[in-house]
mmCIF file of C-alpha atoms in Angstrom:
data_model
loop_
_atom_site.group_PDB
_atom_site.id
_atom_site.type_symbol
_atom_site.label_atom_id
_atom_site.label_comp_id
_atom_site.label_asym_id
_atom_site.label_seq_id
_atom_site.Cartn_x
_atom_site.Cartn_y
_atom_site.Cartn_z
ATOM 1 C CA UNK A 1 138.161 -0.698 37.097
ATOM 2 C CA UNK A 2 139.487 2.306 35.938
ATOM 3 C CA UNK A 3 139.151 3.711 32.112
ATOM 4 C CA UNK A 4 140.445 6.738 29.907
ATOM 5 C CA UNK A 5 138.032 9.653 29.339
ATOM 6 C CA UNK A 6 136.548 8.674 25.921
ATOM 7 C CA UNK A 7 137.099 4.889 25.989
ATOM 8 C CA UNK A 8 134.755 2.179 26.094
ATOM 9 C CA UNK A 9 134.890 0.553 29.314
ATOM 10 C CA UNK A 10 135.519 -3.408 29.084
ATOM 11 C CA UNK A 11 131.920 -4.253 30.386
ATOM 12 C CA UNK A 12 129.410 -2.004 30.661
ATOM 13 C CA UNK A 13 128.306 -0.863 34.138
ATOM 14 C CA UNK A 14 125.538 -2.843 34.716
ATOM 15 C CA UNK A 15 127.688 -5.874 34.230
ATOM 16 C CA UNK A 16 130.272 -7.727 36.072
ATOM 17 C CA UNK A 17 133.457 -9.187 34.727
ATOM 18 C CA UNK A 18 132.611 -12.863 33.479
ATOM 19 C CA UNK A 19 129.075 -11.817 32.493
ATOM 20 C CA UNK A 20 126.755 -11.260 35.381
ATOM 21 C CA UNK A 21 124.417 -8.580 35.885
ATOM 22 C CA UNK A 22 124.326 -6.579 38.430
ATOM 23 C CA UNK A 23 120.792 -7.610 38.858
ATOM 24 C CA UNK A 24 118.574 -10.175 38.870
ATOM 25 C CA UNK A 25 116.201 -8.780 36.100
ATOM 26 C CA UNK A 26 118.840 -7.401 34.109
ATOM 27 C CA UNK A 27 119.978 -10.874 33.838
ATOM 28 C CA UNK A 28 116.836 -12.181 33.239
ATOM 29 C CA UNK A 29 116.669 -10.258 30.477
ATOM 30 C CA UNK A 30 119.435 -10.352 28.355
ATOM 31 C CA UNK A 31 119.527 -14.178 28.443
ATOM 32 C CA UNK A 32 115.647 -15.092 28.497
ATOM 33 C CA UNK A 33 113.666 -11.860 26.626
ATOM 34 C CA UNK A 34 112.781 -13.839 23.858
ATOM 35 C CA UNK A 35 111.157 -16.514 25.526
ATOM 36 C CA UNK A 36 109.428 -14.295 28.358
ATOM 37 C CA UNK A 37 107.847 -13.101 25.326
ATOM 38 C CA UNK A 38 106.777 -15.889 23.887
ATOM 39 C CA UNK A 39 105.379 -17.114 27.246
ATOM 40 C CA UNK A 40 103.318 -13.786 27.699
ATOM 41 C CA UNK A 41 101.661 -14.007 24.394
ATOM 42 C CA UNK A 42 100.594 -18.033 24.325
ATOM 43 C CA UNK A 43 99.268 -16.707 28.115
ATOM 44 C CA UNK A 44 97.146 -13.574 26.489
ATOM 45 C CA UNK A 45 96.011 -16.038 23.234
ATOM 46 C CA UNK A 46 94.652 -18.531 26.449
ATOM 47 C CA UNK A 47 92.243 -15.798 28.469
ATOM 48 C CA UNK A 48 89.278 -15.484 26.204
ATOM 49 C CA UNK A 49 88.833 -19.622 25.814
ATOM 50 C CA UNK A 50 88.826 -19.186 29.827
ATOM 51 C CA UNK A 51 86.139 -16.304 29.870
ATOM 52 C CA UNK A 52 84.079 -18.698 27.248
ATOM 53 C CA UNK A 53 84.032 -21.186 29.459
ATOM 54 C CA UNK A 54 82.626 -19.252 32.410
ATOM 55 C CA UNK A 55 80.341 -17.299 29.846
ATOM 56 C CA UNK A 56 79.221 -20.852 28.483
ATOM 57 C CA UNK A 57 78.446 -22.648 31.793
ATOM 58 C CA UNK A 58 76.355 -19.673 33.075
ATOM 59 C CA UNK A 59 74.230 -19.827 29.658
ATOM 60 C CA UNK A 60 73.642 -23.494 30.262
ATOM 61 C CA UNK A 61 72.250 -23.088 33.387
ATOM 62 C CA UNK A 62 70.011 -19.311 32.774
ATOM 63 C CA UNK A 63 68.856 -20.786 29.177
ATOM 64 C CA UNK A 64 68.578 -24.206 29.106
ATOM 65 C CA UNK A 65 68.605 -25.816 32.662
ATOM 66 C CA UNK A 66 66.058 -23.536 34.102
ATOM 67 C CA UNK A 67 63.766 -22.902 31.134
ATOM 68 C CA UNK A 68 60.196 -23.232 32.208
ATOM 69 C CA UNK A 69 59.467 -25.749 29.412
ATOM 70 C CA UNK A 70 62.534 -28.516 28.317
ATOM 71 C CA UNK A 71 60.263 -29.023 25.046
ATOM 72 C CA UNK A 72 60.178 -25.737 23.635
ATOM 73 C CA UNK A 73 62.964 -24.493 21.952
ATOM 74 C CA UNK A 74 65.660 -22.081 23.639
ATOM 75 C CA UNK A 75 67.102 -19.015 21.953
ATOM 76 C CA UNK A 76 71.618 -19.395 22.721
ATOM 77 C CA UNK A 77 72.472 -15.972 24.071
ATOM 78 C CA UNK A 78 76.434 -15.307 24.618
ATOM 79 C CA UNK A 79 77.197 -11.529 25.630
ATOM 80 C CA UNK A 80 73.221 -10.199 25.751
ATOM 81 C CA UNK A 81 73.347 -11.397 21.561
ATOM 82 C CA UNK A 82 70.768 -13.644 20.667
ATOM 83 C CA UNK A 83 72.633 -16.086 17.880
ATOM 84 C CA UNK A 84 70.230 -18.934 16.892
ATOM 85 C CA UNK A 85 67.588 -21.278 18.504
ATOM 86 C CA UNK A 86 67.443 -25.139 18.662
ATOM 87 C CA UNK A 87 65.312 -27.792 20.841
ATOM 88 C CA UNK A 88 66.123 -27.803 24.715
ATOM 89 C CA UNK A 89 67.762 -31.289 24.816
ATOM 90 C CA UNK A 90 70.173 -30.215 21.714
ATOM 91 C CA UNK A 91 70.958 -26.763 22.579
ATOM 92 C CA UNK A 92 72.157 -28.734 25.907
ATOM 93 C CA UNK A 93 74.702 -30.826 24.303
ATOM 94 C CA UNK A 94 75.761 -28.400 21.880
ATOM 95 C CA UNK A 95 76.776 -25.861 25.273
ATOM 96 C CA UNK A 96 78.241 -28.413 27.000
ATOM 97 C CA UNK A 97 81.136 -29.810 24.202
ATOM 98 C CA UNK A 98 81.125 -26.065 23.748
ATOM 99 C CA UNK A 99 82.308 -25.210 27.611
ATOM 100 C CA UNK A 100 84.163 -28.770 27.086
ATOM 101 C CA UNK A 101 85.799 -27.131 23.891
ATOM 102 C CA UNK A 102 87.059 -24.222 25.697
ATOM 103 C CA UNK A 103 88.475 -25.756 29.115
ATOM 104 C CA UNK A 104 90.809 -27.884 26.638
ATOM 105 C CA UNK A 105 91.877 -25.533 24.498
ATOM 106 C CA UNK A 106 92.775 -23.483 27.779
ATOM 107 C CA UNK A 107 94.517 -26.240 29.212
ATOM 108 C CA UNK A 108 96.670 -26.827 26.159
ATOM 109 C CA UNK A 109 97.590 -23.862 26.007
ATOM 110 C CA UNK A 110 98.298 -23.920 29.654
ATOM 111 C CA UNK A 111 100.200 -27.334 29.219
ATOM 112 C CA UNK A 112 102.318 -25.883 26.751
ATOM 113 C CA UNK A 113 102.902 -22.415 28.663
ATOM 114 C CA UNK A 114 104.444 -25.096 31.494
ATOM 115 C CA UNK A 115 106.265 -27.210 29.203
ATOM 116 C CA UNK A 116 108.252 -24.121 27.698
ATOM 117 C CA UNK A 117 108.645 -22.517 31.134
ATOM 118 C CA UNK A 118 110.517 -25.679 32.692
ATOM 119 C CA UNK A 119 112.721 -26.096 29.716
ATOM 120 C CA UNK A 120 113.521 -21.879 30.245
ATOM 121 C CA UNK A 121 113.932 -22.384 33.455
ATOM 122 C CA UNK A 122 117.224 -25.791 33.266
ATOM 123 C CA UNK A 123 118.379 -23.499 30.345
ATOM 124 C CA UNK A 124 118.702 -20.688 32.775
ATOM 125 C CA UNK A 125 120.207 -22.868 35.457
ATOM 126 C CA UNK A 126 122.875 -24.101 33.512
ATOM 127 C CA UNK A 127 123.294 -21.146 31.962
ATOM 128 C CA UNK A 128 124.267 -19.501 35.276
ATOM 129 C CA UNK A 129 126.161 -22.230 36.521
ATOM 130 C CA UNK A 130 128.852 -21.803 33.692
ATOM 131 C CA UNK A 131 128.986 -18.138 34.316
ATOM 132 C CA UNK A 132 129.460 -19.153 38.090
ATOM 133 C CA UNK A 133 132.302 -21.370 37.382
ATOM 134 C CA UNK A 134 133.893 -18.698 34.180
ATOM 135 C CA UNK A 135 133.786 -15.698 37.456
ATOM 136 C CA UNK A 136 135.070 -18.229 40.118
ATOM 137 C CA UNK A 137 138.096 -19.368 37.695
ATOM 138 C CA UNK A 138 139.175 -15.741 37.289
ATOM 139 C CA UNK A 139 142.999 -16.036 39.079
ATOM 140 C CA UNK A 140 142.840 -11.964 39.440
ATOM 141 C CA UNK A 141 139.427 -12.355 41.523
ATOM 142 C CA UNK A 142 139.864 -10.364 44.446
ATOM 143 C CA UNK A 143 138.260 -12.817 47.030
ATOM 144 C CA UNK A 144 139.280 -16.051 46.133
ATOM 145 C CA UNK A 145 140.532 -17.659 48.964
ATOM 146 C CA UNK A 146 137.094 -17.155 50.532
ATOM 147 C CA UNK A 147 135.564 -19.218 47.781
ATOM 148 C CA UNK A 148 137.004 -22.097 49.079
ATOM 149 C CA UNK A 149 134.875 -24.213 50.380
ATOM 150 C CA UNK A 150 131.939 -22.129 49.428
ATOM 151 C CA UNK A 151 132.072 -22.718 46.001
ATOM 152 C CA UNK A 152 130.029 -25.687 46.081
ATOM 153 C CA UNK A 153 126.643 -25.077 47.177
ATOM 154 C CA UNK A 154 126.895 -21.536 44.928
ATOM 155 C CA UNK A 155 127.386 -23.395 41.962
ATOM 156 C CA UNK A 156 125.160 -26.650 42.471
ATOM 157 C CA UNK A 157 122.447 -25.693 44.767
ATOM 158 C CA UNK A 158 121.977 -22.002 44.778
ATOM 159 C CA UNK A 159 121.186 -21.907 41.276
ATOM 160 C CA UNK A 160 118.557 -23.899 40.867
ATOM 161 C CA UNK A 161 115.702 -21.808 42.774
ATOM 162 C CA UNK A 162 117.058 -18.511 40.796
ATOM 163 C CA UNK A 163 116.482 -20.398 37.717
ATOM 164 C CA UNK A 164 113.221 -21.277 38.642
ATOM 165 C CA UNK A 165 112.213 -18.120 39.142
ATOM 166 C CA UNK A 166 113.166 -16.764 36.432
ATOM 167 C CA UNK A 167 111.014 -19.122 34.880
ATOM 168 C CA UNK A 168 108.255 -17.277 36.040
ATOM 169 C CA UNK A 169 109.608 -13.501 36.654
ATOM 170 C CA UNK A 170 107.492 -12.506 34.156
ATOM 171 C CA UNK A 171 105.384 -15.494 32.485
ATOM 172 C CA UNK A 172 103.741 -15.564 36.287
ATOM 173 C CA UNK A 173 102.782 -12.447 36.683
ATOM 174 C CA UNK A 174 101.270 -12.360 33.081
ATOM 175 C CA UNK A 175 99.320 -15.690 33.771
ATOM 176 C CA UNK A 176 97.885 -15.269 37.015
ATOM 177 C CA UNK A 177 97.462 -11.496 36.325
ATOM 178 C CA UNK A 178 95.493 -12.122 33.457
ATOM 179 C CA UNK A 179 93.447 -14.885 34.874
ATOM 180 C CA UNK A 180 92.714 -12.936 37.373
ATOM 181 C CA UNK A 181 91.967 -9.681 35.425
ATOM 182 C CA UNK A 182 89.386 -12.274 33.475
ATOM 183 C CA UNK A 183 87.520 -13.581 36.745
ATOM 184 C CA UNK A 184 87.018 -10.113 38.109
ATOM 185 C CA UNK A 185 85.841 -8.873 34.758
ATOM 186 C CA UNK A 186 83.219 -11.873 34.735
ATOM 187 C CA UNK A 187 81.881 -11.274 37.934
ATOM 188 C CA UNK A 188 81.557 -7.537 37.585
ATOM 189 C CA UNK A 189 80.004 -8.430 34.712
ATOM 190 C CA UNK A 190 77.608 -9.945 36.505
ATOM 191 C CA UNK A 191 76.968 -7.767 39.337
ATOM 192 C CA UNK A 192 79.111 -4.678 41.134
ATOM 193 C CA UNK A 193 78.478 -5.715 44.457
ATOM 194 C CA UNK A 194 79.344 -9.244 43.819
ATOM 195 C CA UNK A 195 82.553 -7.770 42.028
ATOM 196 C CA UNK A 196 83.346 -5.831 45.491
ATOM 197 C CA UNK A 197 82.577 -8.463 47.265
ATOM 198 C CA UNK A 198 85.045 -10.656 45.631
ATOM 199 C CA UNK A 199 87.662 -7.674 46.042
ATOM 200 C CA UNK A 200 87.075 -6.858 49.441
ATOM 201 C CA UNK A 201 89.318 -8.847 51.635
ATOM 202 C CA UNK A 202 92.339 -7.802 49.260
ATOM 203 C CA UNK A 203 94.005 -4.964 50.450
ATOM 204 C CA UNK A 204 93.959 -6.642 53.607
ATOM 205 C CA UNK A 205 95.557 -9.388 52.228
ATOM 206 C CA UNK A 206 98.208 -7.426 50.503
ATOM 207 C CA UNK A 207 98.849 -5.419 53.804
ATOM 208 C CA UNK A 208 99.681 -8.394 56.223
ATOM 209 C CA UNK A 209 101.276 -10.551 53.339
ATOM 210 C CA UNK A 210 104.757 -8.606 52.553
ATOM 211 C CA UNK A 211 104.992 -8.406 56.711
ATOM 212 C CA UNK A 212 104.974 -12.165 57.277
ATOM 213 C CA UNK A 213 107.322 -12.349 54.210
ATOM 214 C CA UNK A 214 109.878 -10.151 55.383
ATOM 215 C CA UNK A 215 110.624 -12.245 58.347
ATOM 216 C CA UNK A 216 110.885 -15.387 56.111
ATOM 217 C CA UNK A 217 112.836 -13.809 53.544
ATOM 218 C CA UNK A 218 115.495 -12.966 56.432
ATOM 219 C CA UNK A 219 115.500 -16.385 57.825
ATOM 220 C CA UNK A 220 116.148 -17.592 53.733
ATOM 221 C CA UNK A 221 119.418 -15.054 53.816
ATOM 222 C CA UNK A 222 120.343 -16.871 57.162
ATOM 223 C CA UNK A 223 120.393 -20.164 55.937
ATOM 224 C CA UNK A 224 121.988 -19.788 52.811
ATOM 225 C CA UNK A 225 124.557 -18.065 54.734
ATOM 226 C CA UNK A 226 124.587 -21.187 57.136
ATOM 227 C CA UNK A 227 124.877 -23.730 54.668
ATOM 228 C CA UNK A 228 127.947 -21.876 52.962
ATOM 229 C CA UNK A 229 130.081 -21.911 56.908
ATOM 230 C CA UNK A 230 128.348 -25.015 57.030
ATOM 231 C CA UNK A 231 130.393 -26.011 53.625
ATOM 232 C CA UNK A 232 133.353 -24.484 53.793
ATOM 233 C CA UNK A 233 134.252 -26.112 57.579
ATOM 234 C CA UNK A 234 133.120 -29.703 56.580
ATOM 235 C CA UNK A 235 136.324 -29.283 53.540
ATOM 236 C CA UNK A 236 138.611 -27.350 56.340
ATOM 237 C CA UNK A 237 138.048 -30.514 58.201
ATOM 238 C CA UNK A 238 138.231 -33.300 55.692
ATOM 239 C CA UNK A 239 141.255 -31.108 54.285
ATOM 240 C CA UNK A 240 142.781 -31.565 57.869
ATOM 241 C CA UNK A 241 142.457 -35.367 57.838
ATOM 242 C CA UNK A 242 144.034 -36.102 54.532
ATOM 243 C CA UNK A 243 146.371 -38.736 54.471
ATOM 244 C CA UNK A 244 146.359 -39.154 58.327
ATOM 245 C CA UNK A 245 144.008 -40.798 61.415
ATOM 246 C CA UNK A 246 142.432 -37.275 63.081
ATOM 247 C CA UNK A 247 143.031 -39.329 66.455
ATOM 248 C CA UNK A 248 147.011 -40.122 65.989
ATOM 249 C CA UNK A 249 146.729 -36.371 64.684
ATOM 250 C CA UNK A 250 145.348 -35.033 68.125
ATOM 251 C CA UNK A 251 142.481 -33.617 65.947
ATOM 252 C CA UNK A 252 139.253 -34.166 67.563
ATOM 253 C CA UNK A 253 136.218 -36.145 66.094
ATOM 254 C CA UNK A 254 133.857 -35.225 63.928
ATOM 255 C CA UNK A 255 131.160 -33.727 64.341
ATOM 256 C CA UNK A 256 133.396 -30.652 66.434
ATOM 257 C CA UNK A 257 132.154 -27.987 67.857
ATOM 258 C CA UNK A 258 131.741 -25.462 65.432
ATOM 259 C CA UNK A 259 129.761 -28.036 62.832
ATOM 260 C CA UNK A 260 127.615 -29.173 65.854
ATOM 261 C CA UNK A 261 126.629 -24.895 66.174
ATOM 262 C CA UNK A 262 126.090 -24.468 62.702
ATOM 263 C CA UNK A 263 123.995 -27.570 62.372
ATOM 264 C CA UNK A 264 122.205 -26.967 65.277
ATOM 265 C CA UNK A 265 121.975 -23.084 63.703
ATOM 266 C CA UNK A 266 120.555 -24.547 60.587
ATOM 267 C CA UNK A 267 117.828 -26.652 62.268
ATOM 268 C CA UNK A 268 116.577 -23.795 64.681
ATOM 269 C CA UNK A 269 116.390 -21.291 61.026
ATOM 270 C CA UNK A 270 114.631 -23.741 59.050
ATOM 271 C CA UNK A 271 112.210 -24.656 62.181
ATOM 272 C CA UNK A 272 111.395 -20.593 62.360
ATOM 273 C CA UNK A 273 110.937 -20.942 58.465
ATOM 274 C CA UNK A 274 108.032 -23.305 58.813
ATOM 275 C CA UNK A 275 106.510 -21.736 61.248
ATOM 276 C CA UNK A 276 106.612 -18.805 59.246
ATOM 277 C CA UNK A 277 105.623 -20.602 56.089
ATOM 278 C CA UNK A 278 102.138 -22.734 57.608
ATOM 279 C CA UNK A 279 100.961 -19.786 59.378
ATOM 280 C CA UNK A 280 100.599 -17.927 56.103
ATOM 281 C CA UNK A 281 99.105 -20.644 54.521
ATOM 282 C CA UNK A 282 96.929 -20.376 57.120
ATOM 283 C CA UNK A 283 95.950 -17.024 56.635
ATOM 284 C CA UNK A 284 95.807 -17.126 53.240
ATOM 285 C CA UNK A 285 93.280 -20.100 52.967
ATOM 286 C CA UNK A 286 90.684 -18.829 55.838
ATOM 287 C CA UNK A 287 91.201 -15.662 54.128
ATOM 288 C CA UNK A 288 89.872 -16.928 51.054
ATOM 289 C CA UNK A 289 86.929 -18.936 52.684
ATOM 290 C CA UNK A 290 85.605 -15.502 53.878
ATOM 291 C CA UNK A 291 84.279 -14.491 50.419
ATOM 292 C CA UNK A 292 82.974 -17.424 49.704
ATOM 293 C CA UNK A 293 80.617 -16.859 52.777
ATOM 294 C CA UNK A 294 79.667 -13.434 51.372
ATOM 295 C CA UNK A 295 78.625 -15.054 48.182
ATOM 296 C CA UNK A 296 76.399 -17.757 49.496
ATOM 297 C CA UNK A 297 74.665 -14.940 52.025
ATOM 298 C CA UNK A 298 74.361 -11.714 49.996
ATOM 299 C CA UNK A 299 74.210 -13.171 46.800
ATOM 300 C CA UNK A 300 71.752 -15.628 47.652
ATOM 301 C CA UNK A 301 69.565 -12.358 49.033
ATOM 302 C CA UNK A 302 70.284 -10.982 45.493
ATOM 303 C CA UNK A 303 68.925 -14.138 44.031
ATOM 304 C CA UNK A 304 65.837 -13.974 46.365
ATOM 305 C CA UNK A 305 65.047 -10.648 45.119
ATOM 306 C CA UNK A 306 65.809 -11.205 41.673
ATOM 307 C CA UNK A 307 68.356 -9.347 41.216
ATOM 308 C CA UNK A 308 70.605 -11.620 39.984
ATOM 309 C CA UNK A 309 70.070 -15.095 38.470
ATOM 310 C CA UNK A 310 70.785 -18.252 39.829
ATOM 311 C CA UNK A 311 73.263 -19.279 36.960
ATOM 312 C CA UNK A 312 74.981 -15.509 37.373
ATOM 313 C CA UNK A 313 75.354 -16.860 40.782
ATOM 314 C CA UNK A 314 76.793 -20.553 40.258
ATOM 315 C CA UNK A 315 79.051 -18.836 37.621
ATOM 316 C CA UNK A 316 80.228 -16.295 39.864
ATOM 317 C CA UNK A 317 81.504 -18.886 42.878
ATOM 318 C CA UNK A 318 82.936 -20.662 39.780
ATOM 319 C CA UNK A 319 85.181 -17.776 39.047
ATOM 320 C CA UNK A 320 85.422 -16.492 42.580
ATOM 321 C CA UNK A 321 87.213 -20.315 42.828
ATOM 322 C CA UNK A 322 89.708 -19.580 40.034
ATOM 323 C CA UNK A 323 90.163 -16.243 41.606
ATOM 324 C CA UNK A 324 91.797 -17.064 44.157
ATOM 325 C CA UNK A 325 94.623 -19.239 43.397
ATOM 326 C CA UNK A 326 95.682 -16.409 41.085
ATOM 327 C CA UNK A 327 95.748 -14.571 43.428
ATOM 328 C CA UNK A 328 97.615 -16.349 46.006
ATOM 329 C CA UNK A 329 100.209 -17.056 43.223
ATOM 330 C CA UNK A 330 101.054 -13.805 42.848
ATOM 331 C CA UNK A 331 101.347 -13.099 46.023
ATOM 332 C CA UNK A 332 103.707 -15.888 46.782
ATOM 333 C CA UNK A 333 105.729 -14.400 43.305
ATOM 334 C CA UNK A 334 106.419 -11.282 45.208
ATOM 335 C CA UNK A 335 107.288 -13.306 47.829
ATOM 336 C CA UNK A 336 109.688 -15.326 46.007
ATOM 337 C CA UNK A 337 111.172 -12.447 44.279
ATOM 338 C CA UNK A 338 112.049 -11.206 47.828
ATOM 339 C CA UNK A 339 114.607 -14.249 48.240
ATOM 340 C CA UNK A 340 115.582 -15.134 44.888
ATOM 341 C CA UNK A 341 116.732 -11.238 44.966
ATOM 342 C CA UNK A 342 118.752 -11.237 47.821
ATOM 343 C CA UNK A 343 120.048 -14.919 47.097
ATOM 344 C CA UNK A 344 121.522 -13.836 43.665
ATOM 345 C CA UNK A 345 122.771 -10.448 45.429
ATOM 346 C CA UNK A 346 124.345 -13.037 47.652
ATOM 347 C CA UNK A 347 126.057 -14.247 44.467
ATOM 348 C CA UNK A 348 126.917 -11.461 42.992
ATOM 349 C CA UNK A 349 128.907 -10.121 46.468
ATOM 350 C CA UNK A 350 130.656 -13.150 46.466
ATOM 351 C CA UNK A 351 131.776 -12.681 42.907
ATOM 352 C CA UNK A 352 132.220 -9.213 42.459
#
């Protein structure tokens, strides 16, 4: 597109005629900021009623459940403040609808953090999909005898996993950062070396991670690619029969040869993809058992030595366990972000 020096161009540059961004977070963006907003903040008002809990739980164990006496009365303690003290048996109840308390207000919150996400992310979807169809209907489009046939899965299928992800492009990170900002600040909290510990095995992690991905996210651009030939020479060949018997038309049967290679190309790519995929998953999980391990061995020397308290201890598996799903989730978010990125650059070649 060419302009006069001075004018204002018809779109700007990060934009594409019809209304797509360039990129995928630019369209994000513009159409969701709002809501990413009000995602992140519901997520932020959630952390502390998840640090209660795991502040709660350890109290009920250190103060109440291993008190020499379960007669005399126990002093409640939350963040090294003494607050008020009540009989054993009652200060027992009272901490546990307390932890109760806090797990459900979490999970509300976390409930309705999900809710609003799914209903951003068909808004999204369908949102794209009519920007799809506006670009494809453009009669000036340079390309569009190659949509045919391809316009199909780009509009029905392809969607849907960018749509999802924007979902979570910046509500996920937010979440699972922040829950795991609030585990490792517990467990610190608690000890260094337990905190360590409980980092330890993650720049290892997040050194072998994005090379197993960048296989998969190759064999993602492969099949997307597939399934479009795939498409487009399933029409050429129903096109062909139209009206007439492929056999009194000397066409040959269906499958032919080239949808028996790109079938057979499909199956081999999505075979390599779980491979790719369970191997991971693999990793990932034994990975995760590792620290456990360290927990239950030096810890429980800590313990011993009385360094550390038993209920410092529970708590700190109990966090270590929320830790790591976190974790993994973000992980598997950069993942994601790999291929959703090149699937909507995908798009926005075709449509450009």
């Amino acid at each position: 597109m060419t302009t006069v020096p001075g004018s204002i161009p018809s779109h700007p540059p990060e934009m594409l005629p019809g209304g797509l961004n360039r990129t995928l977070f630019g369209f994000v963006l513009r159409a969701t900021w709002r809501n990413q907003a009000i995602l992140v903040g519901v997520t932020l008002a959630s952390l502390p009623f998840y640090y209660l809990s795991l502040e709660v739980a350890k109290t009920l164990i250190n103060r109440v459940l291993l008190a020499d006496t379960h007669d005399a009365p126990v002093m409640l303690e939350l963040f090294g403040f003494g607050l008020y003290t009540a009989p054993a048996r009652e200060m027992l109840l009272e901490l546990s609808f307390a932890f109760l308390g806090c797990v459900l207000v979490y999970q509300l919150l976390k409930m309705v953090v999900n809710i609003y996400k799914g209903i951003l992310t068909e808004r999204v979807v369908a949102h794209l999909r009519r920007t799809l169809l506006a670009m494809a209907n453009n009669p000036e489009h340079p390309r569009i005898a190659e949509l045919h046939g391809r316009l199909m899965p780009m509009v029905v299928m392809e969607p849907e996993p960018i749509g999802g992800f924007c979902g979570d492009i910046i509500s996920l990170p937010a979440i699972q950062g922040g829950l795991l900002t609030t585990a490792l600040i517990f467990i610190f909290a608690q000890d260094p070396w337990l905190g360590l510990a409980a980092l330890v095995l993650f720049p290892l992690q997040a050194w072998i991670f994005p090379r197993l991905v960048a296989r998969r996210t190759q064999l993602e651009i492969e099949r997307i690619e597939h399934i479009r030939v795939l498409s487009q020479e399933i029409e050429y060949e129903i096109s062909r029969r139209a009206g007439t018997s492929g056999a009194d038309a000397g066409l040959p049967p269906l499958p032919t040869p080239p949808l028996e290679h790109e079938i057979d190309d499909i199956r081999r790519n999505r075979a390599s993809i779980y491979i790719n995929k369970f191997f991971t998953y693999f990793f990932l999980n034994f990975a995760g058992q590792l620290t456990p391990f360290m927990f239950y061995a030096a810890g429980g020397w800590f313990v011993l030595d009385g360094k550390v308290s038993v209920g410092a201890l529970v708590a700190v598996i109990a966090a270590y366990r929320d830790l790591t799903p976190p974790w993994e989730e973000l992980l598997y978010w950069w993942q994601d972000s790999k291929v959703v990125i090149s699937r909507y650059r995908s798009l926005v070649h075709q449509l450009a």
